Short mmCIF file of C-alpha atoms in Angstrom, two decimals:
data_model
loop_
_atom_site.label_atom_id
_atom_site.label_comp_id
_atom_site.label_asym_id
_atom_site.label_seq_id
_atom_site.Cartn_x
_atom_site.Cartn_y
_atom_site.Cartn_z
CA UNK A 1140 -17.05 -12.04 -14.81
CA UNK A 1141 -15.06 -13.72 -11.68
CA UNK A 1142 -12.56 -11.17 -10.52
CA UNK A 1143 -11.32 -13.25 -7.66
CA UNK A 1144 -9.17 -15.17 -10.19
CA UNK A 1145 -6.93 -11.77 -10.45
CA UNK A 1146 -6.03 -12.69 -7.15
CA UNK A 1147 -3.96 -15.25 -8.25
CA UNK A 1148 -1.78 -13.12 -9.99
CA UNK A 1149 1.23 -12.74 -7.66
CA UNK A 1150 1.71 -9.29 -5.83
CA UNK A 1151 4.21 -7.79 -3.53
CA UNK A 1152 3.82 -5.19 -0.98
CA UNK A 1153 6.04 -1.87 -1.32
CA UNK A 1154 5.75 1.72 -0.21
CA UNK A 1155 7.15 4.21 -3.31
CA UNK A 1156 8.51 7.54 -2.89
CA UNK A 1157 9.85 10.70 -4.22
CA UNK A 1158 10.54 14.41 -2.81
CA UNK A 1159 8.84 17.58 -3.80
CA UNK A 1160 11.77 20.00 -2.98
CA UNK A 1161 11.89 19.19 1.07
CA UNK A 1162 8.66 17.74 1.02
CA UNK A 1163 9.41 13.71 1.58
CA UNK A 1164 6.13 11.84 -0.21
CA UNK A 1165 5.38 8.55 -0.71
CA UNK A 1166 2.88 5.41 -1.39
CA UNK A 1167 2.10 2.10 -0.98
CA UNK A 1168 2.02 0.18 -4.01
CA UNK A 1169 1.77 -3.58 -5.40
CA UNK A 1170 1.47 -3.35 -9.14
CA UNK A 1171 5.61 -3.22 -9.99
CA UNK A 1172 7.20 -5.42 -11.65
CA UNK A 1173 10.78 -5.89 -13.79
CA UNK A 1174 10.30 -5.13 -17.35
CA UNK A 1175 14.31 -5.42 -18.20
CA UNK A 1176 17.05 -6.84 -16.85
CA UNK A 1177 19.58 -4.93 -18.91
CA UNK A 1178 19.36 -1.96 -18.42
CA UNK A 1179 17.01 -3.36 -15.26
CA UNK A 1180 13.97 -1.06 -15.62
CA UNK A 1181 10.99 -1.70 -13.22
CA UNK A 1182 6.83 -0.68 -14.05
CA UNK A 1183 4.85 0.91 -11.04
CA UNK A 1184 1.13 2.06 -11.28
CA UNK A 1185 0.24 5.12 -8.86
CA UNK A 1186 -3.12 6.18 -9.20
CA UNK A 1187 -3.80 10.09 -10.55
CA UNK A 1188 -5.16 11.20 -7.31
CA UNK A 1189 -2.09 10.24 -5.49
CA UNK A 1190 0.28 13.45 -4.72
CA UNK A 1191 2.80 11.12 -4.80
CA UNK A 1192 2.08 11.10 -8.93
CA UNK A 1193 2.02 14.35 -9.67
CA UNK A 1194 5.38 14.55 -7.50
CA UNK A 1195 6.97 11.08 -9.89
CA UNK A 1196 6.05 13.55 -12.89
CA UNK A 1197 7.32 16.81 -11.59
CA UNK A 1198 10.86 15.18 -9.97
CA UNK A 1199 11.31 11.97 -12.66
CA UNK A 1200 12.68 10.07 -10.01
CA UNK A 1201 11.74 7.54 -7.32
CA UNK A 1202 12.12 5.16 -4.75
CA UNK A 1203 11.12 1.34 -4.15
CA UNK A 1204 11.20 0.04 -0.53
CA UNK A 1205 10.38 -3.98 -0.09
CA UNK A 1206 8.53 -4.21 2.83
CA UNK A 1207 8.94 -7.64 4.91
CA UNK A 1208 6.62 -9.74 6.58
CA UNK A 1209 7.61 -8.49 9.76
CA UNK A 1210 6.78 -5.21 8.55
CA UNK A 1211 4.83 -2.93 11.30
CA UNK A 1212 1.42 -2.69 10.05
CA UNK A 1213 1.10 1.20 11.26
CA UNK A 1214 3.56 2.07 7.73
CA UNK A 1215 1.09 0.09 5.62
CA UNK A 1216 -1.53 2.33 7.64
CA UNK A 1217 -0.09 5.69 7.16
CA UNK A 1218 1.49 5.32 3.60
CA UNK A 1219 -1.68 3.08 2.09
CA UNK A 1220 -4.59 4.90 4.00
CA UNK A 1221 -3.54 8.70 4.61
CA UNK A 1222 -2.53 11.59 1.91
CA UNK A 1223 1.15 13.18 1.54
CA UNK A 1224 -0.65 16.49 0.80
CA UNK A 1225 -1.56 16.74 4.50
CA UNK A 1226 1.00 14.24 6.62
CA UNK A 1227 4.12 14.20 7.20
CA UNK A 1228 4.12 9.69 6.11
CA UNK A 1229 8.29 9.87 7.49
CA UNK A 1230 7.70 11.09 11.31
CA UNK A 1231 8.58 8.60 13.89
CA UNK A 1232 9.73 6.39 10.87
CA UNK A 1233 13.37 5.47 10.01
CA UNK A 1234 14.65 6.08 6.79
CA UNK A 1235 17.88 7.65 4.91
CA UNK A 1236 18.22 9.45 1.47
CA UNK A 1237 19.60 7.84 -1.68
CA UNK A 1238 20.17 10.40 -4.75
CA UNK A 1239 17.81 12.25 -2.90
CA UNK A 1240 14.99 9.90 -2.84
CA UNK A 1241 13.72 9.15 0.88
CA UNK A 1242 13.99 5.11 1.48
CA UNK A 1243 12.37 3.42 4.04
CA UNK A 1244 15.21 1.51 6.69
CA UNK A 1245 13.54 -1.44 8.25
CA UNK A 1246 12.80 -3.67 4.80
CA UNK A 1247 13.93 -6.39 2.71
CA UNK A 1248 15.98 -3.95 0.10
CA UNK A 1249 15.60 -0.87 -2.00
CA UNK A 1250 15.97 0.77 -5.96
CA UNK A 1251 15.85 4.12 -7.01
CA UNK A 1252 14.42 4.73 -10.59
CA UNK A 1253 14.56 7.75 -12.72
CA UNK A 1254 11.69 7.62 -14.86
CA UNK A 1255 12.22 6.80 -18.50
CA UNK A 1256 8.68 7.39 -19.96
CA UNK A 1257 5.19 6.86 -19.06
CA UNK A 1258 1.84 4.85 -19.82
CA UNK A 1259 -1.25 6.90 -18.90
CA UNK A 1260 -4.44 4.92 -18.37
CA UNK A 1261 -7.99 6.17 -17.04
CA UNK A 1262 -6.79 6.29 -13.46
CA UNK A 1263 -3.44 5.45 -13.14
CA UNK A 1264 0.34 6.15 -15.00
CA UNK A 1265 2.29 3.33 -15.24
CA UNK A 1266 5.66 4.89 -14.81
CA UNK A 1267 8.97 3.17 -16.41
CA UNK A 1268 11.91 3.62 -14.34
CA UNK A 1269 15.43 2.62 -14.63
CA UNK A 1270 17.14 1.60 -11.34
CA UNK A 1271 20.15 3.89 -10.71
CA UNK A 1272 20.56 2.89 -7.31
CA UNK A 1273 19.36 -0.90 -5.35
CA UNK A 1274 20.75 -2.78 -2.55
CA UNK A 1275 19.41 -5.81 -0.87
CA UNK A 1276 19.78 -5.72 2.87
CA UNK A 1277 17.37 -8.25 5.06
CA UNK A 1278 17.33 -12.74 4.64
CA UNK A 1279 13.50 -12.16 5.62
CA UNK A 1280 10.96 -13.03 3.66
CA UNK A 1281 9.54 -10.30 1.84
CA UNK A 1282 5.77 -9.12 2.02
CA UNK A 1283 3.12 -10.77 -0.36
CA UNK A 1284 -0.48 -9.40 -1.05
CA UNK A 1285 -1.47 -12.87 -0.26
CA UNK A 1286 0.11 -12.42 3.19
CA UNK A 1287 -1.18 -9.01 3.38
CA UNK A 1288 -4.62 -9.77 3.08
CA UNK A 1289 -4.70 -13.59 4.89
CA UNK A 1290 -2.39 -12.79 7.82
CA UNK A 1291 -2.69 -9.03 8.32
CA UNK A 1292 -6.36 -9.28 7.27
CA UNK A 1293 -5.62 -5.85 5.47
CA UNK A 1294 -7.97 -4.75 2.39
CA UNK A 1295 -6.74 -2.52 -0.49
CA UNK A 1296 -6.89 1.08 -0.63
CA UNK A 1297 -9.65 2.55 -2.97
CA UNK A 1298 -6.83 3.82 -4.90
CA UNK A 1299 -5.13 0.66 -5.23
CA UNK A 1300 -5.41 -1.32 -8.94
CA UNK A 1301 -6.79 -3.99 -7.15
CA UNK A 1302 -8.93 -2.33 -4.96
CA UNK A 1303 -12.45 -4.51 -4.64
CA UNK A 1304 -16.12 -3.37 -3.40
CA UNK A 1305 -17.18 -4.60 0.14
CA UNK A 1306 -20.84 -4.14 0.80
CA UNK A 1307 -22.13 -2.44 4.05
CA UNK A 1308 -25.15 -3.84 6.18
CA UNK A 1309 -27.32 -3.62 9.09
CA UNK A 1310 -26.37 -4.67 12.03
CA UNK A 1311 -29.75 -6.68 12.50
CA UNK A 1312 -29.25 -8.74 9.37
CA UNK A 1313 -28.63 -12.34 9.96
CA UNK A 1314 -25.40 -13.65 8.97
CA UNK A 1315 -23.52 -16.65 10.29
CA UNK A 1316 -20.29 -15.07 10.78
CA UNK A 1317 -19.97 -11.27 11.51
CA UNK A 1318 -16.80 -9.23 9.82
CA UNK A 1319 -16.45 -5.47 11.22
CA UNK A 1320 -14.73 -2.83 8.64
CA UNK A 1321 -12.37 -0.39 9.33
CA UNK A 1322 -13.69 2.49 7.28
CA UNK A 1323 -10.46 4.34 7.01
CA UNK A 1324 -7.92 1.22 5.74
CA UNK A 1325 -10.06 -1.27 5.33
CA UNK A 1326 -8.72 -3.76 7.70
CA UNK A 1327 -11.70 -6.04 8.99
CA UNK A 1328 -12.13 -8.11 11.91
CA UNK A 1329 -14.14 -10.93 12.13
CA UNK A 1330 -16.04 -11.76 15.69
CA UNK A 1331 -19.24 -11.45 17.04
CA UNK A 1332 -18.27 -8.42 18.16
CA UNK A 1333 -15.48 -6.14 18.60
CA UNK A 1334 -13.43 -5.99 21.94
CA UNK A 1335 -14.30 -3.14 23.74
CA UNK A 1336 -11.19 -1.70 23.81
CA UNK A 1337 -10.53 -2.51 20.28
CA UNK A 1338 -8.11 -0.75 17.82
CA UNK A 1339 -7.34 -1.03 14.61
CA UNK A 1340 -3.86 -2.91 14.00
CA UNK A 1341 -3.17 -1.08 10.54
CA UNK A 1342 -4.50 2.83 11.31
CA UNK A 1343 -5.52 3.09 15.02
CA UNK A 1344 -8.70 3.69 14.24
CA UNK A 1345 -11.22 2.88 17.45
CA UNK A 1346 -13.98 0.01 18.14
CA UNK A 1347 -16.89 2.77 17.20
CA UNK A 1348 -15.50 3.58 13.85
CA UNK A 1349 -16.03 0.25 12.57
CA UNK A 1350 -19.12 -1.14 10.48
CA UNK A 1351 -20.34 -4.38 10.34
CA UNK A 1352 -20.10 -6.16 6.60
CA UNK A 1353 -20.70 -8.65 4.36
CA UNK A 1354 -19.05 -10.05 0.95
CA UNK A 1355 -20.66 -9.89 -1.74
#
């Protein structure tokens, strides 16, 4: 079976939240799409181990942000590669509250959802929301996973629904062009080798973090 032809089912980029009591949470997420128009009610898969899940269930409510193209690649770093549990995803980053739901500033538009009901599958819930709450607020163009992955060179999370297997190698295997992995988002460069004072452009991570790949 050829998975690459599920990546030419169309994909946007957005980061979904909620609040557990004063603790703001959120995701980044590409599986949502409009199920109705009226009432409008929008589908979003968040994998079980996310804590922004388990907050969805507990709160029944939550937030869509659109990211744009122009989008700073650190937010796809902190809310795609790095756990709510643990970090605060919302310092240094601008955003207001809408019927309590934190909502990211700087992006094409927002809705707010309260959930409706719920599809569980092996490792994600596909929550139904209806939007109680959506404004559009940015002419830019909003952020594909085609654009994601081409012109960011970003990779999904291992979360993510479409989240695909890159194999590891030694660095003394011969290979006509040389990609280098970010092991904590994914990101990968491709070079002979990395810049010495190299960083990665989605997480920060540094030069001697990354590993040198191959796709399978």
């Amino acid at each position: 079976m050829d998975k690459k032809v599920l990546r030419n089912l169309s994909y946007g980029v957005y980061v979904v939240t909620s609040k557990d009591k004063d603790k703001k949470v959120g995701c980044v997420a590409n599986s949502i799409m409009q199920v109705t128009s009226n009432p409008s009610v929008l589908a979003v898969s968040i994998n079980h181990d996310n804590y922004t899940n388990k907050v969805i269930k507990e709160t029944s409510k939550f937030g869509v942000s659109i990211l744009k193209e122009t989008t700073d690649a650190k937010i796809i770093g902190t809310f795609g590669f790095k756990s709510s549990r643990d970090t605060d995803k919302f310092n240094n980053i601008k955003f207001k509250e809408i019927s309590e739901i934190p909502i990211l500033e700087d992006t094409c538009g927002y809705m707010v959802c309260k959930v409706i009901d719920t599809i569980e599958t092996e490792t994600h819930t596909i929550f139904l929301g209806e939007v109680i709450e959506a404004d559009d607020y940015s002419n830019e163009n909003a952020m594909t996973y085609k654009y994601y992955h081409e012109y960011l060179k970003g990779s999904s999370p291992k979360n993510a629904p479409t989240y695909e297997e890159v194999s590891v190698i030694s660095s003394n295997k011969n290979i006509k062009t040389k990609k280098w992995k970010c092991p904590l988002c994914g990101y990968v460069y491709e070079g002979e080798k990395l810049p010495d004072d190299f960083v990665c452009p989605i997480c920060g991570a540094g030069k001697e973090n990354f590993e040198l790949i191959i796709e399978e």
